[in-house]
Every structure is written in C-alpha cells, then in structure tokens.
XYZ file of C-alpha atoms in Angstrom:
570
model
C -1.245 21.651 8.478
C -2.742 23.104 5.194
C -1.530 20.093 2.801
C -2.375 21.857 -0.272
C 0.022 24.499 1.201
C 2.341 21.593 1.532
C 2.897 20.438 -1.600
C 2.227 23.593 -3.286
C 5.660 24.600 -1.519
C 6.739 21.453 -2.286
C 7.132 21.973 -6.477
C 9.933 24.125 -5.679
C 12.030 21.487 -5.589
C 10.899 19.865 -8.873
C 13.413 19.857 -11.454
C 13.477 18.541 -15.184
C 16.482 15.971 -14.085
C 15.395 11.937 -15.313
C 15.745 9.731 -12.389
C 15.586 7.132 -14.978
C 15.023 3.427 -13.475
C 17.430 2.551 -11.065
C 17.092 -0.286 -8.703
C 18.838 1.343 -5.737
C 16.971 3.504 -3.354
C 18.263 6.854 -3.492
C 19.003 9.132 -0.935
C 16.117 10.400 1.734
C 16.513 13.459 0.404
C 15.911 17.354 2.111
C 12.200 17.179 4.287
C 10.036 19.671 2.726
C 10.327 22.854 5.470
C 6.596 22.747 5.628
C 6.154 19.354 6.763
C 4.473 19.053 10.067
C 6.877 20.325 13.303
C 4.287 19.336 15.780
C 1.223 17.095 15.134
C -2.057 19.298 14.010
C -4.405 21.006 16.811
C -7.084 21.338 13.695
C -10.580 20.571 14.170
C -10.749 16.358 13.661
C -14.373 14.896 13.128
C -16.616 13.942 15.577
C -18.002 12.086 14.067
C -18.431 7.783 15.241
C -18.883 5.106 13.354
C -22.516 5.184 12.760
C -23.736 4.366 9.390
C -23.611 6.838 6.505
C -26.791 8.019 5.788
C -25.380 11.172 3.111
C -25.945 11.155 -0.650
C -23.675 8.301 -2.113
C -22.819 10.082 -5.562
C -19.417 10.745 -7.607
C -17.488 12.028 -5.043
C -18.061 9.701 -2.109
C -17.546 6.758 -4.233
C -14.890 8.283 -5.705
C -13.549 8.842 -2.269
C -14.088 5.381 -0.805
C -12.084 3.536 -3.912
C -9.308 5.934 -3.699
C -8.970 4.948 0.319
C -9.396 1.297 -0.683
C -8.449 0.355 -4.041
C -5.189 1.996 -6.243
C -6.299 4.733 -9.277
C -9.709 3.781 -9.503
C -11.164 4.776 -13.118
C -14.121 6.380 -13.963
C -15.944 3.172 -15.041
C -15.169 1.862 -11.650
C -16.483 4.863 -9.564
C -19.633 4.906 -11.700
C -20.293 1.563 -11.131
C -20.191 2.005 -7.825
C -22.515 4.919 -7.256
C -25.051 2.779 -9.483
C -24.612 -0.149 -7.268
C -24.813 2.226 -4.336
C -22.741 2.427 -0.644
C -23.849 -1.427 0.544
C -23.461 -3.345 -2.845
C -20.098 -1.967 -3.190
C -18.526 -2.609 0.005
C -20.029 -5.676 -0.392
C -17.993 -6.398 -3.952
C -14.768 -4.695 -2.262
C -14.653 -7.119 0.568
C -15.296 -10.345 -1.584
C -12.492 -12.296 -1.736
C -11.793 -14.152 -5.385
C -9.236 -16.755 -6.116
C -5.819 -16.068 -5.328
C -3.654 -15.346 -8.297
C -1.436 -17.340 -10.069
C 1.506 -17.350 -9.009
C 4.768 -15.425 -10.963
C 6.836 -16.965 -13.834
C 9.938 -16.971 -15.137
C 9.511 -14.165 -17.755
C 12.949 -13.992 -19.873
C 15.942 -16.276 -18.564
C 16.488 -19.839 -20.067
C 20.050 -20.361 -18.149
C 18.231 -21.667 -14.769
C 18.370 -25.589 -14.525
C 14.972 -25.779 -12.770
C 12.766 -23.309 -14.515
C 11.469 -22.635 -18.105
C 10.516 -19.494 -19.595
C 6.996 -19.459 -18.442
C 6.583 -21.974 -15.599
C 6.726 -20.804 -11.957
C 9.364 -21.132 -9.830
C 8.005 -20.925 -6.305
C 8.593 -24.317 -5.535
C 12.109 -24.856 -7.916
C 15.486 -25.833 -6.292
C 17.903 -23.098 -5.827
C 21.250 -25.541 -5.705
C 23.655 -24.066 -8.073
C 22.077 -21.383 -9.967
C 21.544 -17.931 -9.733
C 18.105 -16.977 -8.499
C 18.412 -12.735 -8.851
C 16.231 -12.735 -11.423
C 13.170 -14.875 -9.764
C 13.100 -11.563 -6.896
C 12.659 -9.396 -10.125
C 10.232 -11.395 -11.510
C 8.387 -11.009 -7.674
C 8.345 -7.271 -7.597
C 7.001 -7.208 -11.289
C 4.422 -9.601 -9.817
C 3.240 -7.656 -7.138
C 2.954 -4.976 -9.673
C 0.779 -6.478 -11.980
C -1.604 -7.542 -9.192
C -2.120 -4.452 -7.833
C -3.096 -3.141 -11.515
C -5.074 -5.613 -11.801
C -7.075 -5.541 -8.202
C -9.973 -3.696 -9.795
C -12.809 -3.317 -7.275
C -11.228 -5.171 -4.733
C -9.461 -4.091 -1.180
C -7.087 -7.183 -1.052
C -4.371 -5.702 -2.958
C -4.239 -2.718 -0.836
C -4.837 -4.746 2.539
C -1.773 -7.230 1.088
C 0.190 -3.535 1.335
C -1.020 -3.004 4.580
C 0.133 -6.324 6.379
C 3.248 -6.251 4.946
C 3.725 -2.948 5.822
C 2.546 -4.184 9.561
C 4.014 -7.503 9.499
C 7.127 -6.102 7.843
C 10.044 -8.142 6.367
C 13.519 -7.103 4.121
C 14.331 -9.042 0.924
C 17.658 -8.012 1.553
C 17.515 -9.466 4.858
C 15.349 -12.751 3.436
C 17.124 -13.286 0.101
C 15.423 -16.160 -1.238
C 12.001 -15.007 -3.332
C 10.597 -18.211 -3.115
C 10.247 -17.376 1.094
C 8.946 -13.953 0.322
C 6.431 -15.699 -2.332
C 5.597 -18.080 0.806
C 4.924 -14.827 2.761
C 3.074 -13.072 0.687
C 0.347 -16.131 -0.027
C 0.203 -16.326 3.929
C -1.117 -12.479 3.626
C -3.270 -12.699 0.985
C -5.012 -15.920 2.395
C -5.949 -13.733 5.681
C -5.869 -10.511 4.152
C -9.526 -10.051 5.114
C -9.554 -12.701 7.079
C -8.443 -13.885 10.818
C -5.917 -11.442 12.767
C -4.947 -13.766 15.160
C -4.512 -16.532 12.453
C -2.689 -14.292 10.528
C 0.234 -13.979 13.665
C 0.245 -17.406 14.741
C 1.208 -18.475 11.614
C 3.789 -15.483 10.677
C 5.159 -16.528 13.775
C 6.281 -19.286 12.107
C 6.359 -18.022 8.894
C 10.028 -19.544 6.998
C 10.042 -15.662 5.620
C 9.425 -14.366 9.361
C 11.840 -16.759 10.876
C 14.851 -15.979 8.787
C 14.253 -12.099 8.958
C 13.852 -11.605 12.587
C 16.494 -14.390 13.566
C 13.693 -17.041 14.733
C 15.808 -20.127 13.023
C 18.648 -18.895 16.104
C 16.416 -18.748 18.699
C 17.616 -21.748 21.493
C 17.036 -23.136 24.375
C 21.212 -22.584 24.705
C 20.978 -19.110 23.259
C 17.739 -17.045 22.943
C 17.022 -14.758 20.949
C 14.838 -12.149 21.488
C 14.250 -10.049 18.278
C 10.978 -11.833 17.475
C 9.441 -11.808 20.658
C 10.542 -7.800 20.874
C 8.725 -7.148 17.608
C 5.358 -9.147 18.663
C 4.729 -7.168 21.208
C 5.729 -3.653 20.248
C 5.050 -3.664 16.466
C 2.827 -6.971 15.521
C 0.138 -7.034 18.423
C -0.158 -4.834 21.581
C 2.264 -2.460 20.877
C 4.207 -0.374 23.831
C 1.875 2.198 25.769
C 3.251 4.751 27.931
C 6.680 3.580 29.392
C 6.639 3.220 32.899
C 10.406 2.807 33.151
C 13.374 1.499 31.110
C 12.505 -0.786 28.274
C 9.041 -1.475 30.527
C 6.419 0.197 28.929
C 2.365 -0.526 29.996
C 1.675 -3.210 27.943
C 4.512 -5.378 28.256
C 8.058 -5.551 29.905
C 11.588 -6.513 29.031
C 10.885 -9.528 31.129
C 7.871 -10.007 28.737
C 10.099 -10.140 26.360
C 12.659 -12.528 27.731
C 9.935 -14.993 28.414
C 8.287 -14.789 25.119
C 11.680 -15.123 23.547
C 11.871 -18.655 25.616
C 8.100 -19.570 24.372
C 9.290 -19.487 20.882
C 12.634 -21.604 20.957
C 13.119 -24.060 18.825
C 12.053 -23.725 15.348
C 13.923 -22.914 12.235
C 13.127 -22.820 8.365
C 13.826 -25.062 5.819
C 15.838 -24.005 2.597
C 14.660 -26.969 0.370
C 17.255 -26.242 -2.271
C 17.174 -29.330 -4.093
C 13.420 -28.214 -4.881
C 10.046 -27.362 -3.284
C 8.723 -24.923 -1.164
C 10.558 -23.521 1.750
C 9.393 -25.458 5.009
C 9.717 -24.980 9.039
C 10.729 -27.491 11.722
C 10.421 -27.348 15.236
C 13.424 -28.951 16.908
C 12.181 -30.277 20.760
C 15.892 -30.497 22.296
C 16.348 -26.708 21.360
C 13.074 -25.493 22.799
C 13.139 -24.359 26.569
C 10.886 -26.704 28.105
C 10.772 -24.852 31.360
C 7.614 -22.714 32.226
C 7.395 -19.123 31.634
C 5.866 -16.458 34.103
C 4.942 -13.475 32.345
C 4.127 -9.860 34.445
C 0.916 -8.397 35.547
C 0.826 -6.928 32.166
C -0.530 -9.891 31.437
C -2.228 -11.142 34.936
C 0.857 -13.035 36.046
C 0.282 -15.924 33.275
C 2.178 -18.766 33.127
C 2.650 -20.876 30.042
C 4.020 -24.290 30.453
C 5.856 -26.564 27.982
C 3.166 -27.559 25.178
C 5.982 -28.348 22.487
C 5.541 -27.027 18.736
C 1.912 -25.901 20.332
C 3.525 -23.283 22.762
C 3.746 -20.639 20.497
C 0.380 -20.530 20.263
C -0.350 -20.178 23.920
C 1.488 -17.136 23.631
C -0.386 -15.718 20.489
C -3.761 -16.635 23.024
C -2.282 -14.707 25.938
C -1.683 -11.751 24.119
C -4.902 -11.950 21.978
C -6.593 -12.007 25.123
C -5.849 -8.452 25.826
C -8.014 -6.051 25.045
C -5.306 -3.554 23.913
C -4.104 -6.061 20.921
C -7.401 -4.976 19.312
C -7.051 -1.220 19.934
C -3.499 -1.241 19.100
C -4.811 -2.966 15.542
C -7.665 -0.518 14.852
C -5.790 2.400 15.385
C -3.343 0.453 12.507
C -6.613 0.572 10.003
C -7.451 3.734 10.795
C -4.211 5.686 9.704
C -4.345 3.184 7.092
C -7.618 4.292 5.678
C -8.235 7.660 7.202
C -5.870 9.700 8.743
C -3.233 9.824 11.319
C -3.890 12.155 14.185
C -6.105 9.527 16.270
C -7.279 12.392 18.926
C -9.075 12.001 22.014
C -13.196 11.662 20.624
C -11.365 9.859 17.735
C -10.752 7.348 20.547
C -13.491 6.719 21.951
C -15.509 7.436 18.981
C -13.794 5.403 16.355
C -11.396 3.084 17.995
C -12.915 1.816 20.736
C -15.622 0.495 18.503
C -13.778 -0.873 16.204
C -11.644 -2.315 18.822
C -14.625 -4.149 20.376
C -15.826 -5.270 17.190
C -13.015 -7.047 16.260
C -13.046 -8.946 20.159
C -16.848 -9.350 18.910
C -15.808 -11.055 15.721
C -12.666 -12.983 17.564
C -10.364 -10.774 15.745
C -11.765 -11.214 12.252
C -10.923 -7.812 10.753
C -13.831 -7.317 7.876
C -16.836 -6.795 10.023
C -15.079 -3.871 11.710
C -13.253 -2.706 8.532
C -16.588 -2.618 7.279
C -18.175 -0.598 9.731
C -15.049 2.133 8.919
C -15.602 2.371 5.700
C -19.513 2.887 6.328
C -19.633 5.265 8.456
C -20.440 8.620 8.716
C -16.873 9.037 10.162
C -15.063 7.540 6.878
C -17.330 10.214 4.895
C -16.731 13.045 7.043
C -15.468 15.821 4.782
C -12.813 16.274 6.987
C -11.686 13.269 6.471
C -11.564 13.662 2.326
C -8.750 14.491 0.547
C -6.793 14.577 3.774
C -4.317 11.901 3.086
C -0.891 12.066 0.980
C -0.778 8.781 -2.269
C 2.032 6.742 -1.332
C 4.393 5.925 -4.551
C 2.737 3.302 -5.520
C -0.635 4.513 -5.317
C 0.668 8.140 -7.440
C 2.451 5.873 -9.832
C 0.084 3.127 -10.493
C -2.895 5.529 -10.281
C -1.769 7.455 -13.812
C -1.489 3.810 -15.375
C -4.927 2.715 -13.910
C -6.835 6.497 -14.567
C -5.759 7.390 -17.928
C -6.157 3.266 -18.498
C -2.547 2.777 -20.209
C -2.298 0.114 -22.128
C -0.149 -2.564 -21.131
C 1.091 -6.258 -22.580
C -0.729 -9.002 -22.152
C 1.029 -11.903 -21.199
C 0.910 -13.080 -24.741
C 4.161 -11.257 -24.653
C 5.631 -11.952 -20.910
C 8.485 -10.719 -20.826
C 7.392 -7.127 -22.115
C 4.715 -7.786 -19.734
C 6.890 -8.291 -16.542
C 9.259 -5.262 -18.218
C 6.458 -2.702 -17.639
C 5.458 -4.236 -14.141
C 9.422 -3.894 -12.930
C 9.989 -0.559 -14.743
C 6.565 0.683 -12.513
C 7.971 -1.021 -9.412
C 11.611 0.724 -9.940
C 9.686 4.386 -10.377
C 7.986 3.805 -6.682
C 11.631 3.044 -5.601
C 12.522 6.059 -6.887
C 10.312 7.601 -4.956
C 11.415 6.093 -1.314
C 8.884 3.253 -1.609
C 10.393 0.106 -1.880
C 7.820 -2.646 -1.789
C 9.341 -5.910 -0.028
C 12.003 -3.475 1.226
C 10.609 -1.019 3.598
C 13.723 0.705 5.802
C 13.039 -1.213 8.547
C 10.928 -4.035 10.420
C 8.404 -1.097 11.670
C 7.829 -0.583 7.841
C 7.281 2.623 5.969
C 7.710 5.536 8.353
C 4.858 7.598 6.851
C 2.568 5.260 8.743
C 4.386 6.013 12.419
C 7.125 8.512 12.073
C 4.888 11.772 14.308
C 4.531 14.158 13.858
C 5.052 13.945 10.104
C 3.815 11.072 8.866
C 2.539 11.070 5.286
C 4.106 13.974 4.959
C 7.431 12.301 4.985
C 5.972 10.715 1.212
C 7.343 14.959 -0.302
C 10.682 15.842 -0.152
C 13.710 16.925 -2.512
C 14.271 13.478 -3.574
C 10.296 11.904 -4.192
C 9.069 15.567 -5.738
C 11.341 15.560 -9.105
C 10.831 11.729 -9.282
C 6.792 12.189 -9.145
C 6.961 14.669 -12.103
C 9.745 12.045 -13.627
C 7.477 9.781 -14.259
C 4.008 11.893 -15.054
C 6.421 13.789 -17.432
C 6.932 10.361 -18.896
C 4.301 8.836 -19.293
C 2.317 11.902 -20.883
C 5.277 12.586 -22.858
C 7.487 9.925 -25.009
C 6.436 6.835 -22.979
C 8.341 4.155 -21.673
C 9.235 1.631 -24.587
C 10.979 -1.868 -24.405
C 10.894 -4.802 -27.009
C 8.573 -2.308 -29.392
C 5.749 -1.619 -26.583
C 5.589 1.974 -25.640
C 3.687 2.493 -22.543
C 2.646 5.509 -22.802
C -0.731 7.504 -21.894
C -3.234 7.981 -24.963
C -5.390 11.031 -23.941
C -7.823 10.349 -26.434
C -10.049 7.349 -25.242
C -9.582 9.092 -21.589
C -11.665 12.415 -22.526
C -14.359 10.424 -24.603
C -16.145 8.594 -21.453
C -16.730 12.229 -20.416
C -19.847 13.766 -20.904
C -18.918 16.389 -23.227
C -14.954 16.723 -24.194
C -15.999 19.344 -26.968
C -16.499 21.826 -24.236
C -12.682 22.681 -22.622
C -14.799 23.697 -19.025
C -16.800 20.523 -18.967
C -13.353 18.431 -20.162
C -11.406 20.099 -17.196
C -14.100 19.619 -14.910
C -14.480 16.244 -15.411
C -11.029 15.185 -15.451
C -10.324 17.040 -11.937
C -13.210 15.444 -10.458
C -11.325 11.832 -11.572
C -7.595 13.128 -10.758
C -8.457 15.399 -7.738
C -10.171 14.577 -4.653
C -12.052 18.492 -4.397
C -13.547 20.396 -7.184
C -11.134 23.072 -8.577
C -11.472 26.719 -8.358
C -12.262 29.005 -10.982
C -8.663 30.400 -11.048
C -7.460 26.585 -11.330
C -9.798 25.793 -14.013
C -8.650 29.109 -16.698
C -4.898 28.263 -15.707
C -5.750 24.609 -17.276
C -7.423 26.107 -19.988
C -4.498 28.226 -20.576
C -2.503 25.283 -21.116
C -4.985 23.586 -23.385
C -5.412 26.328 -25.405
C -3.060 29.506 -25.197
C -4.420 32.688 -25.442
C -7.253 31.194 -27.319
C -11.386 31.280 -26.826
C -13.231 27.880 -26.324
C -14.774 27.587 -29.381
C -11.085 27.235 -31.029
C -10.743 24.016 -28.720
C -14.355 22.887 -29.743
C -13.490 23.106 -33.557
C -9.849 21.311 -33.579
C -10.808 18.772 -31.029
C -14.362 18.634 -33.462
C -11.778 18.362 -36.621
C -10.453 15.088 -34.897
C -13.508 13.423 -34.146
C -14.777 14.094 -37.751
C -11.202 12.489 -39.106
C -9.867 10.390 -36.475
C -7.376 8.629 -38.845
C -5.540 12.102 -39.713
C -2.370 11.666 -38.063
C -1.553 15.104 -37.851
C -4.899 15.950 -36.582
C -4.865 13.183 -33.416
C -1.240 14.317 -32.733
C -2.343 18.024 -32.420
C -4.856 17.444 -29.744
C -3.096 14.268 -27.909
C 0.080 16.522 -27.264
C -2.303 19.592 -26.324
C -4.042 17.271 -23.862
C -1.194 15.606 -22.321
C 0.246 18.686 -21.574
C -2.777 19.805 -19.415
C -2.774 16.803 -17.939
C 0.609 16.510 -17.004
C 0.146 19.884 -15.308
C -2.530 18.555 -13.201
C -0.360 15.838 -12.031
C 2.176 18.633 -11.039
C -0.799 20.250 -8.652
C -1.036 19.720 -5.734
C -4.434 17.809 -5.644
C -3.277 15.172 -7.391
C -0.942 13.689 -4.872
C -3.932 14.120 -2.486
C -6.516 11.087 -1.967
C-alpha cells in the first residue's frame, strides 16, 4: 500500500467544519476506500538487527526521535546527530525522576484538596471527583510535551496501550494515577515485574473484574486477557477457544490461581490499596495443559499469582509474543517471514537473555541496521497524539507555565480533547486490546484516516496556524517567526521550504512540491520579492504591520504542509 497515495486520497474528505473541543468521542467515521483490503506483499527489509554502521546525519536522527520521542524539534535532532547514534540512545533510554504528580488546577469546592496540592492520595467520601480525571488527562498531556529526549513518555503510551484499562470502566483517577506510576516505574524496566504487579494492580483489578474473582465464583476475564493480550498471546487455534499457546482449560485454571484479591477504595483518604482475602482463594492445586508441560501450581497463598506469572514467563513464546509488540510499536506492522527470524527471534532471545528486561533488546532495535532501513522510514501513520502534540512541540508553541495553572492545565485538556477528536482517547482506548491501529489486520495504522480523524487533523493545524486557541488571555497559537530563524537561511523561500520539510516531513520533497509551497508563500511572485519583505521585517521587527504580513504568509504555507500528506507520516 502506497501511503502517500493513502492519505493523498484521504483530503477528500477534509472539510472547513470546527470540531471544536468536545469531550465525547465521535463517531468512527467512513474507512478511507484506500485503506489496506489485504495486508501488503511489498518488498519488507532484510535486513537483522545488526548494528548500524550508515551515516548518522539529519535524517536518521530525525528518524529515530520521531519513532521514539513525540514532535521532536530541530534543536533536539541536531543535538543528536552532534552527539552521534550511541550517545543518544544512550540519553533516550536514561530514566530521570518521575514527575510530580497532577494538582488540582481550578476547583476550591472539594473538601480534601486545595487549588494546587495533589490529590492522588485525597478521600473521595462525599464530593465530586470529575474534575481530578480532567486534571489526569491534562497531566498526561503536559508530560508528554515535556518528555524531550526521552522514550519514557512514548513507552508509558505503549504499556497502556498493551496493558490496557477504561476510565469509564475504572472511574476513580486516583486508581488510574496508581496505574500509571506502576508503568512509568518499569517503563524501561522489568517485563515480568511489570505483570506481576498489574496483576494486582487496584486499577487492573477493578477493570477486568479481579476484586469478583472467588473461590465460590470465578471469574475468568483476567486470566483470559493474560494469556491472549498481556503475555503469550493465542497462536494458531487448534480447536474451539484452544489455540497453541494456551487452552480454555488454561484459562479456567489460571482464573482459580488468581482468586482472592480485591482493591481497596480508601475513601476517607489515601491511596487506593489491594487485599488478598485467604477464605476466597481456591486453595486446591491447579493442572495446567501441555501448553505448558502439564504444570501444576499448588496453593502458595497471596504468592500464587506469581507462580503463574513464572510459568508463563517461562515460555519462550511470552518473549516473541512481546517483541513482535515493540516492533509494530516502533517500526512497522507486517512482521513477515525473514522479519521473524531476522528481527524477532533476536529480540525475543535477548529479552530471555536479559530475564525479560526490555532496554537491552529495545536497544538493539533501535540500533540496527533494520530500524534504519529506508524501508522502514516514513512508513508509519502519527497517531493523534503524536500529529497533535508534534505542531505544539515543532513550531515550539508557547505554552503557560504553571505560574498560571489553571491556564496551564486548560491548554494540556484542550490538546488532550483534539486527540479525542481524532479517535484517540488516551486512558480510554475502545477496548481492553487497546487502540486497534496496533492489531486490527490488515489495516492497522491505517485505521488512524478516515471521514471523521481527516477534517479534525486540519481542525486543529487550521487552528493553531490561524487564530489560536485562547482561554483566561493566553492564546496558544503558533508564532512562525522564531520557527524559520534557527534555519540556515529563511531569506531564501527554497532554502526556508527545504528546511522546514526536512523538520515536518520524513522524505525530502519534490520539485513540484517545493514551487506549489512557494506558490503559497508568495503568489505569482519571484523570490527576491520574499527576500525583500521577509528582509523589511528583520530590519524593523517591531513594525506591527510588517511581522503580521509575513507571520500570516508563513502560516499559511505551513498549514498547507500539515494538509500533505507527509506530514501525518513518521
């Protein structure tokens, strides 16, 4: 599938319509008629995961930040190719402190929390908590923004889109606060960790019905999920509900593993908590299949659950199954048949290696001559967030600082709403599989364009290169002007296009490309016209008039490119 082809056809269904900022996701709209029927037969790399040995200049770096970080700017991607291919993975894979944690931003009517103090720990007896999931998602905002040169953001994005839970389904923030910490803290650290403890996870055990889960009464949705989405996942099904890697009786016994445990509310104040009950937990043993040799776990109490995390960790598959996660993560989707063996298996083995730490084979991804393959540039569709928080980062918006937090958290929930409008709910995804871009075949990313996400993209581009988004006095809104003077020469319209598409796009433009942005800049008009008014400005900056004249002629070329196809391409 030709994705420029894609979303080339795909601006037909653009239209000037404001979405505006609703909080509701709207409908899943018409698929794009291009989008994938059957899954690619191109030709994939074949190339393994040996280490990169190719020039390390603009365009790779550029290309490894847009994989692992969200919008990188061109300070960031210049840094990097001075640092060069090692220093920089090195600095993306460091983890830093975790961030403070959100605040109450505007309401004073909430008996446990001041305007300005935290409430992830605050009693929820009696008072209306709506606004403490708002202040979340304007949260999560403001640390992706803020991620820099860092993959933990974007790896946060990609457990919760693996490990996936429903706010609607969880309802209290302060357990999807809990949650998210848990992620972060093994982000780039310990797989195996990382499930044992969402196991028990107060978030994990409201959402997939853990706190019902008796001796009495099991329940099985957990245990179901574990297997086919968190860990192994299915293989080929040898018959029904058995599939290779585990079977429904699998799943009954897991279900029986896990009995007994349920979350605590803590409403009178502090964080949400678990308990294991012992007279609701099956204390019987469990025989599992020859999916997994036959094993039998026997009562070990609150422990138990962990010999079932070790039995399935001890397959082989729960590595593959997790590597082939990371890959359509950070490269691509089709995994085909040298793919396989080229790319996964390695990785797989490396994280056994490691005992399922993920960064030294996330690592040896992003280092390899496979990552860099140019078949594997540009390939991949932005997700809403990463389209809509790239123009912030990119054209470096200015923002509040949270001198003035309740703007602050305004901007950061008015950012989060525009992904919404664009299918991507973050702590929301439609279901417990997550987003359906990262599974859904044949389509998968493709499933990001459609009659619904298409007018919303140019919604907010439109937006934010046109009247900005203003609350409390603060406009948000792009300023073209400090953008064009990092580049090398913005007097020169060829060298200003040039450079910008080499930030914004992930190929260089063509000829025809660049005069049709010229067009735009400059109507009709030679380049030296261009070099004289934009000249005129830099020799009176302060003349209103003068900075107005070339800020709308720029942000109307640059809201163009955002209508291109390359720029939803990363």
């Amino acid at each position: 599938m030709n994705r420029r082809h894609l979303l080339r056809h795909a601006t037909a269904l653009l239209s000037p319509k404001d979405e505006g900022d609703k909080d509701q996701p709207k409908s899943p709209g018409e698929p794009n008629p291009l989008a994938n029927k059957t899954l690619p037969k191109t030709l994939r790399s074949r190339a393994g995961l040996q280490p990169y040995t190719g020039t390390f200049g603009f365009k790779e770096a550029a290309h490894l930040l847009r994989r692992t970080t969200i919008g990188p700017t061109l300070q960031e991607i210049s840094d990097s190719v001075r640092d060069g291919l090692p220093s920089t993975l090195t600095t993306l894979l460091t983890e830093g402190p975790l961030p403070a944690p959100p605040l109450n931003d505007r309401e004073d009517d909430d008996q446990y929390v001041a305007i300005g103090q935290t409430w992830i720990t605050a009693g929820t007896k009696d008072t209306s908590t709506g606004y403490r999931k708002r202040s979340l998602q304007a949260w999560q905002i403001g640390l992706f923004l803020d991620s820099g040169r860092s993959i933990r953001e974007k790896m946060v994005l990609f457990w919760h889109n693996h490990f996936a839970i429903e706010f609607g389904v969880v309802g209290d923030a302060r357990y999807v606060y809990q949650y998210l910490e848990l992620i972060r803290q093994q982000a780039l650290g310990n797989f195996k960790t990382l499930a044992e403890e969402m196991t028990v996870n107060p978030a994990m055990l409201k959402y997939l019905n853990g706190n019902q889960n008796l001796n009495s009464r099991p329940n099985e949705n957990y245990a179901r999920e574990l297997f086919e989405l968190f860990t192994i996942g299915k293989g080929p099904q040898i018959g029904p509900g058995n599939y290779t890697h585990y079977t429904e009786e699998d799943v009954v016994a897991a279900a029986r593993v896990l009995t007994g445990w349920r979350d605590r509310n803590n409403s009178e104040g502090g964080a949400p908590g678990r308990e294991f009950r012992a007279s609701k937990h099956d204390t019987d043993d469990k025989t599992f299949t020859s999916a997994f040799e036959n094993h039998l776990i026997s009562d070990n109490g609150q422990d138990e659950y962990k010999d079932l995390i070790a039995m399935i960790f001890d397959q082989d598959e729960t590595a593959r199954h997790l590597a082939r996660s990371l890959y359509r993560w950070f490269v691509y989707y089709v995994i085909d048949e040298d793919t396989e063996q080229q790319v996964i298996e390695p990785m797989a083995q490396e994280i056994i290696n490691s005992q399922y730490d993920i960064k030294p084979a996330l690592r040896r991804l992003l280092e390899s001559e496979h990552f860099f393959d140019q078949l594997n540039q540009g390939c991949m569709i932005k997700n809403p967030i990463e389209f809509s928080l790239s123009i912030i980062r990119q054209f470096e918006v200015v923002l509040p600082d949270a001198s003035d937090l309740e703007t602050q958290y305004e901007m950061w929930i008015y950012l989060f709403n525009q992904a919404n409008n664009q299918l991507m709910r973050v702590f929301d995804p439609p279901s417990v599989a997550g987003w359906t871009a990262y599974y859904q075949e044949p389509q998968f990313f493709q499933i990001w364009i459609n009659s619904t996400t298409m007018p919303a993209r140019k919604s907010l581009s439109d937006r934010l290169l046109g009247n900005g988004y203003t609350r409390n006095g603060f406009k948000m809104v792009v300023d073209p002007l400090p953008f064009i003077s990092q580049f090398s020469d913005p007097l020169d319209p060829n060298v200003l296009i040039e450079e910008a598409a080499q930030l914004l796009f992930t190929h260089p433009i063509e000829e025809s490309q660049r005069d049709f942005l010229k067009e735009v800049l400059i109507p009709g008009l030679p380049d030296f016209e261009w070099s004289m008014e934009y000249g005129d400005y830099l020799a009176d900056p302060n003349d209103e008039d003068k900075r107005t004249a070339v800020s709308k002629k720029l942000n109307s070329m640059f809201a163009t490119m955002l209508e291109m196809a390359e720029a939803h391409l990363m």
